[in-house]
Amino acid sequence: MSGSLAEYARNSKIPARVLRFMKGQGFIHDPLDHDDCLGLGLLEKIWCRREVLRPQIARFSKTDRLRLIRTADLPTRWERYAYSRFRNHQAGKSLPMRTVIMEIENTFGFQPDQEAVRKLHKARNRAQVDRHREKALTE
C-alpha cells in the first residue's frame, strides 16, 4: 500500500500540489509509508466535504473569506499577487502591466512568458470587473 508520491497523486482526489505541500511541511514522506497511506486515506474520505470546510472557513474574517473565494481558482502565488495588485489599485489611476510584470520578476524570480502575460491580462480584467461589481452593489 506504499509507493511514491507521484504514483499516489495520479489516482488521488487530493491535488498533487497539496501533496507536495504536505511533504514539504513534513506531514507525509516520499516514498509514502504505511502511516502516510492511512492518513491520506482518511483525508480522501473527507476531502471537499462541506461539513469539514465550513468550520475551517468560519474561523476567517468575512473579508478574508471573500478574498479566499475570489482567488480560489488562481493556482499560483504570482497569479493571486497580480489579481490582488490590480484589485486593490486605486480606481482612476492606471497601473501599467509592465509595472506588475517587473514586480513579479523581482518578487517571484522569473520573467513571465507569453502564457503568463496572458494570465496577467485575465487577472487584470477580472479584478476590474470585480471592483466594478462591488462598486455597483454599494451604490
Tab-separated table of C-alpha atoms in Angstrom:
chain	number	residue	atom	x	y	z
A	1	MET	CA	0.000	0.000	0.000
A	2	SER	CA	3.024	2.280	-0.010
A	3	GLY	CA	4.609	3.864	-3.052
A	4	SER	CA	5.844	7.104	-4.464
A	5	LEU	CA	4.025	10.377	-4.007
A	6	ALA	CA	3.794	10.820	-7.790
A	7	GLU	CA	2.074	7.431	-8.173
A	8	TYR	CA	-0.381	8.265	-5.392
A	9	ALA	CA	-1.156	11.683	-6.905
A	10	ARG	CA	-2.211	10.138	-10.225
A	11	ASN	CA	-5.238	8.421	-8.657
A	12	SER	CA	-5.991	10.726	-5.746
A	13	LYS	CA	-8.738	13.277	-5.138
A	14	ILE	CA	-6.097	15.358	-3.388
A	15	PRO	CA	-4.258	17.609	-5.866
A	16	ALA	CA	-0.557	16.911	-6.407
A	17	ARG	CA	0.207	20.485	-5.325
A	18	VAL	CA	-1.366	19.790	-1.908
A	19	LEU	CA	0.511	16.510	-1.595
A	20	ARG	CA	3.793	18.301	-2.354
A	21	PHE	CA	2.921	20.938	0.239
A	22	MET	CA	2.235	18.221	2.812
A	23	LYS	CA	5.568	16.589	2.002
A	24	GLY	CA	7.369	19.922	2.304
A	25	GLN	CA	5.765	20.513	5.708
A	26	GLY	CA	6.850	17.047	6.874
A	27	PHE	CA	3.308	15.656	7.208
A	28	ILE	CA	3.995	12.843	4.730
A	29	HIS	CA	7.071	11.276	3.157
A	30	ASP	CA	8.163	10.244	-0.318
A	31	PRO	CA	8.006	7.301	-0.694
A	32	LEU	CA	4.828	7.002	1.339
A	33	ASP	CA	4.947	4.728	4.358
A	34	HIS	CA	2.035	2.831	5.899
A	35	ASP	CA	1.068	5.680	8.247
A	36	ASP	CA	1.116	8.175	5.360
A	37	CYS	CA	-1.257	5.971	3.379
A	38	LEU	CA	-3.630	5.621	6.338
A	39	GLY	CA	-3.706	9.379	6.894
A	40	LEU	CA	-4.169	10.165	3.207
A	41	GLY	CA	-6.954	7.581	3.018
A	42	LEU	CA	-8.825	9.371	5.786
A	43	LEU	CA	-8.169	12.756	4.172
A	44	GLU	CA	-9.570	11.474	0.855
A	45	LYS	CA	-12.784	10.402	2.595
A	46	ILE	CA	-13.417	13.913	3.921
A	47	TRP	CA	-11.886	15.923	1.046
A	48	CYS	CA	-14.202	18.783	-0.052
A	49	ARG	CA	-16.921	17.887	2.443
A	50	ARG	CA	-18.846	20.993	3.439
A	51	GLU	CA	-19.177	19.683	6.986
A	52	VAL	CA	-15.387	19.878	7.284
A	53	LEU	CA	-14.789	23.017	5.212
A	54	ARG	CA	-17.437	25.186	6.887
A	55	PRO	CA	-15.928	25.238	10.405
A	56	GLN	CA	-12.456	25.801	8.951
A	57	ILE	CA	-13.541	28.744	6.818
A	58	ALA	CA	-15.727	30.138	9.613
A	59	ARG	CA	-12.554	30.920	11.575
A	60	PHE	CA	-11.602	33.533	8.944
A	61	SER	CA	-12.994	37.049	8.981
A	62	LYS	CA	-15.643	37.805	6.367
A	63	THR	CA	-13.098	39.884	4.445
A	64	ASP	CA	-10.626	37.007	4.409
A	65	ARG	CA	-13.332	34.535	3.351
A	66	LEU	CA	-14.310	36.764	0.425
A	67	ARG	CA	-10.672	37.224	-0.553
A	68	LEU	CA	-10.171	33.443	-0.463
A	69	ILE	CA	-13.243	32.840	-2.609
A	70	ARG	CA	-12.204	35.455	-5.175
A	71	THR	CA	-8.772	33.890	-5.635
A	72	ALA	CA	-9.552	30.199	-5.010
A	73	ASP	CA	-9.229	29.236	-8.679
A	74	LEU	CA	-5.923	31.055	-9.201
A	75	PRO	CA	-3.397	28.227	-8.849
A	76	THR	CA	-0.136	30.119	-8.324
A	77	ARG	CA	1.037	32.675	-5.802
A	78	TRP	CA	2.093	35.088	-8.534
A	79	GLU	CA	-1.372	34.996	-10.131
A	80	ARG	CA	-3.004	35.711	-6.770
A	81	TYR	CA	-0.488	38.500	-6.209
A	82	ALA	CA	-1.256	40.071	-9.600
A	83	TYR	CA	-5.017	39.817	-9.067
A	84	SER	CA	-4.724	41.453	-5.645
A	85	ARG	CA	-2.415	44.125	-7.000
A	86	PHE	CA	-4.908	45.034	-9.732
A	87	ARG	CA	-7.908	44.640	-7.395
A	88	ASN	CA	-6.525	46.929	-4.712
A	89	HIS	CA	-5.166	49.562	-7.062
A	90	GLN	CA	-6.870	52.935	-6.776
A	91	ALA	CA	-9.635	53.405	-9.301
A	92	GLY	CA	-8.997	56.154	-11.797
A	93	LYS	CA	-5.225	55.702	-11.765
A	94	SER	CA	-3.531	53.423	-14.232
A	95	LEU	CA	-1.365	50.518	-13.121
A	96	PRO	CA	0.749	49.600	-16.132
A	97	MET	CA	1.053	45.907	-16.925
A	98	ARG	CA	4.814	46.403	-17.228
A	99	THR	CA	4.950	47.532	-13.573
A	100	VAL	CA	3.238	44.351	-12.388
A	101	ILE	CA	5.480	42.231	-14.636
A	102	MET	CA	8.574	43.857	-13.112
A	103	GLU	CA	7.193	43.324	-9.600
A	104	ILE	CA	6.608	39.636	-10.385
A	105	GLU	CA	10.135	39.324	-11.784
A	106	ASN	CA	11.599	40.862	-8.620
A	107	THR	CA	9.330	39.121	-6.119
A	108	PHE	CA	8.990	35.653	-7.616
A	109	GLY	CA	12.261	35.445	-9.532
A	110	PHE	CA	11.054	34.613	-13.032
A	111	GLN	CA	10.306	36.507	-16.203
A	112	PRO	CA	6.718	35.886	-17.336
A	113	ASP	CA	6.438	34.306	-20.788
A	114	GLN	CA	3.585	34.919	-23.242
A	115	GLU	CA	1.285	32.463	-21.458
A	116	ALA	CA	1.952	34.126	-18.098
A	117	VAL	CA	1.321	37.592	-19.580
A	118	ARG	CA	-1.972	36.281	-20.967
A	119	LYS	CA	-2.876	35.134	-17.442
A	120	LEU	CA	-1.915	38.565	-16.117
A	121	HIS	CA	-4.310	40.218	-18.575
A	122	LYS	CA	-7.082	37.878	-17.421
A	123	ALA	CA	-6.299	38.675	-13.774
A	124	ARG	CA	-6.409	42.416	-14.513
A	125	ASN	CA	-9.731	42.152	-16.343
A	126	ARG	CA	-11.215	40.004	-13.618
A	127	ALA	CA	-10.060	42.414	-10.908
A	128	GLN	CA	-11.585	45.359	-12.785
A	129	VAL	CA	-14.905	43.545	-13.218
A	130	ASP	CA	-14.953	42.531	-9.544
A	131	ARG	CA	-14.189	46.081	-8.438
A	132	HIS	CA	-16.910	47.450	-10.743
A	133	ARG	CA	-19.484	44.937	-9.455
A	134	GLU	CA	-18.625	45.728	-5.849
A	135	LYS	CA	-18.976	49.435	-6.536
A	136	ALA	CA	-22.365	48.898	-8.195
A	137	LEU	CA	-23.601	46.956	-5.166
A	138	THR	CA	-22.675	49.753	-2.773
A	139	GLU	CA	-24.392	52.481	-4.798
